[in-house]
Amino acid sequence: HKIILCNAAKVPNDYFGSHILREPESIREALKDGLTQGGGTALPQIHVAKRFKVFLEDELDQISPNTVRLVAHPQKAWLPPLPRINDISVPAGGRILVAVGPAAGWEDPYELELLQQHGFQPVTLGERTLRTDVAMNALLALAHDRLSRA
């Protein structure tokens, strides 16, 4: 399991200067708290990518090869209907990588198009824009459910 923290256009400038990202032990403690609450035992690997385009073009395939790549985005009236995670085909034994944007959303259309060029399929949780932490929890639960049926 991996968590990739990647910069995006609408990420606040001071985000990667946060004390929690400068102090690996702070991240480890937060992850251990989450594992305890959720009944997990394996700490995920953390990868920090400060440059969005460079990450997609030069690092993504090495860090996360052979995954079903999804990008979460609110269903807007001007978009064609987006699928839900349960609608996505996942091979038996497959893995899912979900890209969740910052609270202000992906830079549309540039970041969404770039993600799609690198194999990310858009999925939605509905019309509302959710806070990143709320969206992440919902998407992870749905991804785990989808993998259990692969």
mmCIF file of C-alpha atoms in Angstrom:
data_model
loop_
_atom_site.group_PDB
_atom_site.id
_atom_site.type_symbol
_atom_site.label_atom_id
_atom_site.label_comp_id
_atom_site.label_asym_id
_atom_site.label_seq_id
_atom_site.Cartn_x
_atom_site.Cartn_y
_atom_site.Cartn_z
ATOM 1 C CA HIS A 1 0.000 0.000 0.000
ATOM 2 C CA LYS A 2 1.202 3.465 -0.893
ATOM 3 C CA ILE A 3 0.142 7.020 -0.244
ATOM 4 C CA ILE A 4 1.394 9.525 -2.783
ATOM 5 C CA LEU A 5 1.151 13.186 -1.848
ATOM 6 C CA CYS A 6 1.448 15.163 -5.060
ATOM 7 C CA ASN A 7 1.361 18.864 -5.712
ATOM 8 C CA ALA A 8 -1.337 20.366 -7.931
ATOM 9 C CA ALA A 9 -2.156 23.875 -9.130
ATOM 10 C CA LYS A 10 -4.638 24.611 -6.343
ATOM 11 C CA VAL A 11 -2.605 23.162 -3.462
ATOM 12 C CA PRO A 12 -1.767 25.986 -1.017
ATOM 13 C CA ASN A 13 1.836 27.176 -1.400
ATOM 14 C CA ASP A 14 2.741 26.343 2.196
ATOM 15 C CA TYR A 15 1.369 22.775 2.139
ATOM 16 C CA PHE A 16 4.678 21.025 1.469
ATOM 17 C CA GLY A 17 6.342 23.171 4.122
ATOM 18 C CA SER A 18 3.983 21.799 6.759
ATOM 19 C CA HIS A 19 5.686 20.414 9.869
ATOM 20 C CA ILE A 20 4.041 17.037 9.367
ATOM 21 C CA LEU A 21 5.725 16.633 5.973
ATOM 22 C CA ARG A 22 9.099 17.805 7.290
ATOM 23 C CA GLU A 23 9.027 15.354 10.189
ATOM 24 C CA PRO A 24 8.653 11.718 9.042
ATOM 25 C CA GLU A 25 7.925 10.593 12.613
ATOM 26 C CA SER A 26 4.818 12.817 12.649
ATOM 27 C CA ILE A 27 3.529 11.068 9.532
ATOM 28 C CA ARG A 28 4.338 7.670 11.029
ATOM 29 C CA GLU A 29 2.418 8.478 14.220
ATOM 30 C CA ALA A 30 -0.619 9.717 12.278
ATOM 31 C CA LEU A 31 -0.581 6.552 10.160
ATOM 32 C CA LYS A 32 -0.282 4.339 13.237
ATOM 33 C CA ASP A 33 -3.287 6.108 14.786
ATOM 34 C CA GLY A 34 -5.287 5.484 11.623
ATOM 35 C CA LEU A 35 -4.241 1.833 11.479
ATOM 36 C CA THR A 36 -5.211 1.349 15.103
ATOM 37 C CA GLN A 37 -8.633 2.865 14.500
ATOM 38 C CA GLY A 38 -9.212 0.834 11.327
ATOM 39 C CA GLY A 39 -7.763 -2.451 12.587
ATOM 40 C CA GLY A 40 -4.880 -2.435 10.090
ATOM 41 C CA THR A 41 -1.323 -3.581 10.686
ATOM 42 C CA ALA A 42 0.788 -2.611 7.659
ATOM 43 C CA LEU A 43 2.068 0.950 7.397
ATOM 44 C CA PRO A 44 1.780 2.270 3.837
ATOM 45 C CA GLN A 45 4.775 3.722 2.044
ATOM 46 C CA ILE A 46 4.675 7.513 1.672
ATOM 47 C CA HIS A 47 5.918 9.226 -1.468
ATOM 48 C CA VAL A 48 5.974 13.024 -1.754
ATOM 49 C CA ALA A 49 5.961 14.486 -5.278
ATOM 50 C CA LYS A 50 6.238 18.255 -5.368
ATOM 51 C CA ARG A 51 5.995 18.601 -9.155
ATOM 52 C CA PHE A 52 2.751 17.296 -10.675
ATOM 53 C CA LYS A 53 3.708 16.976 -14.350
ATOM 54 C CA VAL A 54 7.179 15.591 -13.602
ATOM 55 C CA PHE A 55 5.645 13.021 -11.265
ATOM 56 C CA LEU A 56 3.143 11.837 -13.890
ATOM 57 C CA GLU A 57 5.678 11.720 -16.704
ATOM 58 C CA ASP A 58 8.785 10.428 -14.917
ATOM 59 C CA GLU A 59 7.847 8.681 -11.657
ATOM 60 C CA LEU A 60 4.318 7.291 -11.747
ATOM 61 C CA ASP A 61 4.987 4.178 -13.845
ATOM 62 C CA GLN A 62 7.874 3.159 -11.567
ATOM 63 C CA ILE A 63 5.997 3.792 -8.327
ATOM 64 C CA SER A 64 2.643 2.370 -9.336
ATOM 65 C CA PRO A 65 2.866 0.058 -12.348
ATOM 66 C CA ASN A 66 -0.010 -2.120 -13.503
ATOM 67 C CA THR A 67 -2.734 -0.369 -11.547
ATOM 68 C CA VAL A 68 -6.225 0.681 -12.511
ATOM 69 C CA ARG A 69 -5.855 4.461 -12.347
ATOM 70 C CA LEU A 70 -8.835 6.576 -11.334
ATOM 71 C CA VAL A 71 -9.225 10.330 -10.902
ATOM 72 C CA ALA A 72 -12.061 11.539 -8.695
ATOM 73 C CA HIS A 73 -14.048 14.531 -9.917
ATOM 74 C CA PRO A 74 -17.487 15.922 -9.076
ATOM 75 C CA GLN A 75 -20.171 15.199 -11.660
ATOM 76 C CA LYS A 76 -20.829 18.580 -13.269
ATOM 77 C CA ALA A 77 -23.794 19.282 -15.557
ATOM 78 C CA TRP A 78 -21.485 20.064 -18.494
ATOM 79 C CA LEU A 79 -19.630 16.731 -18.217
ATOM 80 C CA PRO A 80 -20.825 13.470 -19.739
ATOM 81 C CA PRO A 81 -22.013 11.041 -17.039
ATOM 82 C CA LEU A 82 -19.016 9.808 -15.057
ATOM 83 C CA PRO A 83 -18.865 6.229 -13.757
ATOM 84 C CA ARG A 84 -18.715 5.219 -10.102
ATOM 85 C CA ILE A 85 -15.904 3.034 -8.742
ATOM 86 C CA ASN A 86 -18.243 0.026 -8.736
ATOM 87 C CA ASP A 87 -18.651 0.454 -12.521
ATOM 88 C CA ILE A 88 -14.903 0.182 -13.223
ATOM 89 C CA SER A 89 -13.402 -3.057 -14.504
ATOM 90 C CA VAL A 90 -10.633 -4.405 -12.268
ATOM 91 C CA PRO A 91 -8.782 -7.623 -13.110
ATOM 92 C CA ALA A 92 -8.568 -10.370 -10.477
ATOM 93 C CA GLY A 93 -5.705 -9.523 -8.145
ATOM 94 C CA GLY A 94 -5.634 -5.989 -9.546
ATOM 95 C CA ARG A 95 -4.811 -2.815 -7.662
ATOM 96 C CA ILE A 96 -6.436 0.612 -7.782
ATOM 97 C CA LEU A 97 -4.726 4.010 -7.652
ATOM 98 C CA VAL A 98 -7.115 6.879 -6.895
ATOM 99 C CA ALA A 99 -6.116 10.503 -7.550
ATOM 100 C CA VAL A 100 -7.994 12.921 -5.313
ATOM 101 C CA GLY A 101 -7.545 16.626 -5.906
ATOM 102 C CA PRO A 102 -7.011 19.395 -3.386
ATOM 103 C CA ALA A 103 -10.011 20.945 -1.632
ATOM 104 C CA ALA A 104 -10.280 23.557 -4.393
ATOM 105 C CA GLY A 105 -10.359 20.820 -7.042
ATOM 106 C CA TRP A 106 -8.226 19.913 -10.024
ATOM 107 C CA GLU A 107 -7.141 22.647 -12.415
ATOM 108 C CA ASP A 108 -9.684 22.025 -15.128
ATOM 109 C CA PRO A 109 -9.084 21.073 -17.881
ATOM 110 C CA TYR A 110 -5.248 20.973 -17.775
ATOM 111 C CA GLU A 111 -4.693 18.630 -14.795
ATOM 112 C CA LEU A 112 -7.654 16.401 -15.628
ATOM 113 C CA GLU A 113 -6.479 16.008 -19.222
ATOM 114 C CA LEU A 114 -2.908 15.310 -18.098
ATOM 115 C CA LEU A 115 -4.135 12.644 -15.676
ATOM 116 C CA GLN A 116 -6.228 11.052 -18.424
ATOM 117 C CA GLN A 117 -3.203 11.058 -20.763
ATOM 118 C CA HIS A 118 -1.452 8.941 -18.116
ATOM 119 C CA GLY A 119 -4.224 6.364 -17.892
ATOM 120 C CA PHE A 120 -6.473 7.822 -15.202
ATOM 121 C CA GLN A 121 -10.192 7.197 -15.761
ATOM 122 C CA PRO A 122 -12.571 9.753 -14.247
ATOM 123 C CA VAL A 123 -14.943 8.553 -11.530
ATOM 124 C CA THR A 124 -17.362 10.470 -9.358
ATOM 125 C CA LEU A 125 -18.989 10.445 -5.934
ATOM 126 C CA GLY A 126 -21.765 12.723 -7.209
ATOM 127 C CA GLU A 127 -22.376 16.392 -7.911
ATOM 128 C CA ARG A 128 -21.046 17.925 -4.705
ATOM 129 C CA THR A 129 -17.468 19.023 -4.219
ATOM 130 C CA LEU A 130 -16.233 17.296 -1.069
ATOM 131 C CA ARG A 131 -13.377 18.150 1.241
ATOM 132 C CA THR A 132 -10.316 16.113 0.333
ATOM 133 C CA ASP A 133 -10.324 14.105 3.576
ATOM 134 C CA VAL A 134 -14.012 13.232 3.181
ATOM 135 C CA ALA A 135 -13.610 12.264 -0.471
ATOM 136 C CA MET A 136 -10.514 10.191 0.301
ATOM 137 C CA ASN A 137 -12.255 8.163 2.998
ATOM 138 C CA ALA A 138 -15.257 7.485 0.767
ATOM 139 C CA LEU A 139 -13.116 6.600 -2.260
ATOM 140 C CA LEU A 140 -10.844 4.268 -0.301
ATOM 141 C CA ALA A 141 -13.831 2.432 1.156
ATOM 142 C CA LEU A 142 -15.377 2.051 -2.306
ATOM 143 C CA ALA A 143 -12.045 0.973 -3.839
ATOM 144 C CA HIS A 144 -11.546 -1.689 -1.148
ATOM 145 C CA ASP A 145 -15.099 -2.911 -1.725
ATOM 146 C CA ARG A 146 -14.515 -3.042 -5.492
ATOM 147 C CA LEU A 147 -11.269 -4.990 -5.054
ATOM 148 C CA SER A 148 -12.989 -7.501 -2.788
ATOM 149 C CA ARG A 149 -15.235 -8.375 -5.734
ATOM 150 C CA ALA A 150 -12.508 -8.465 -8.425
#
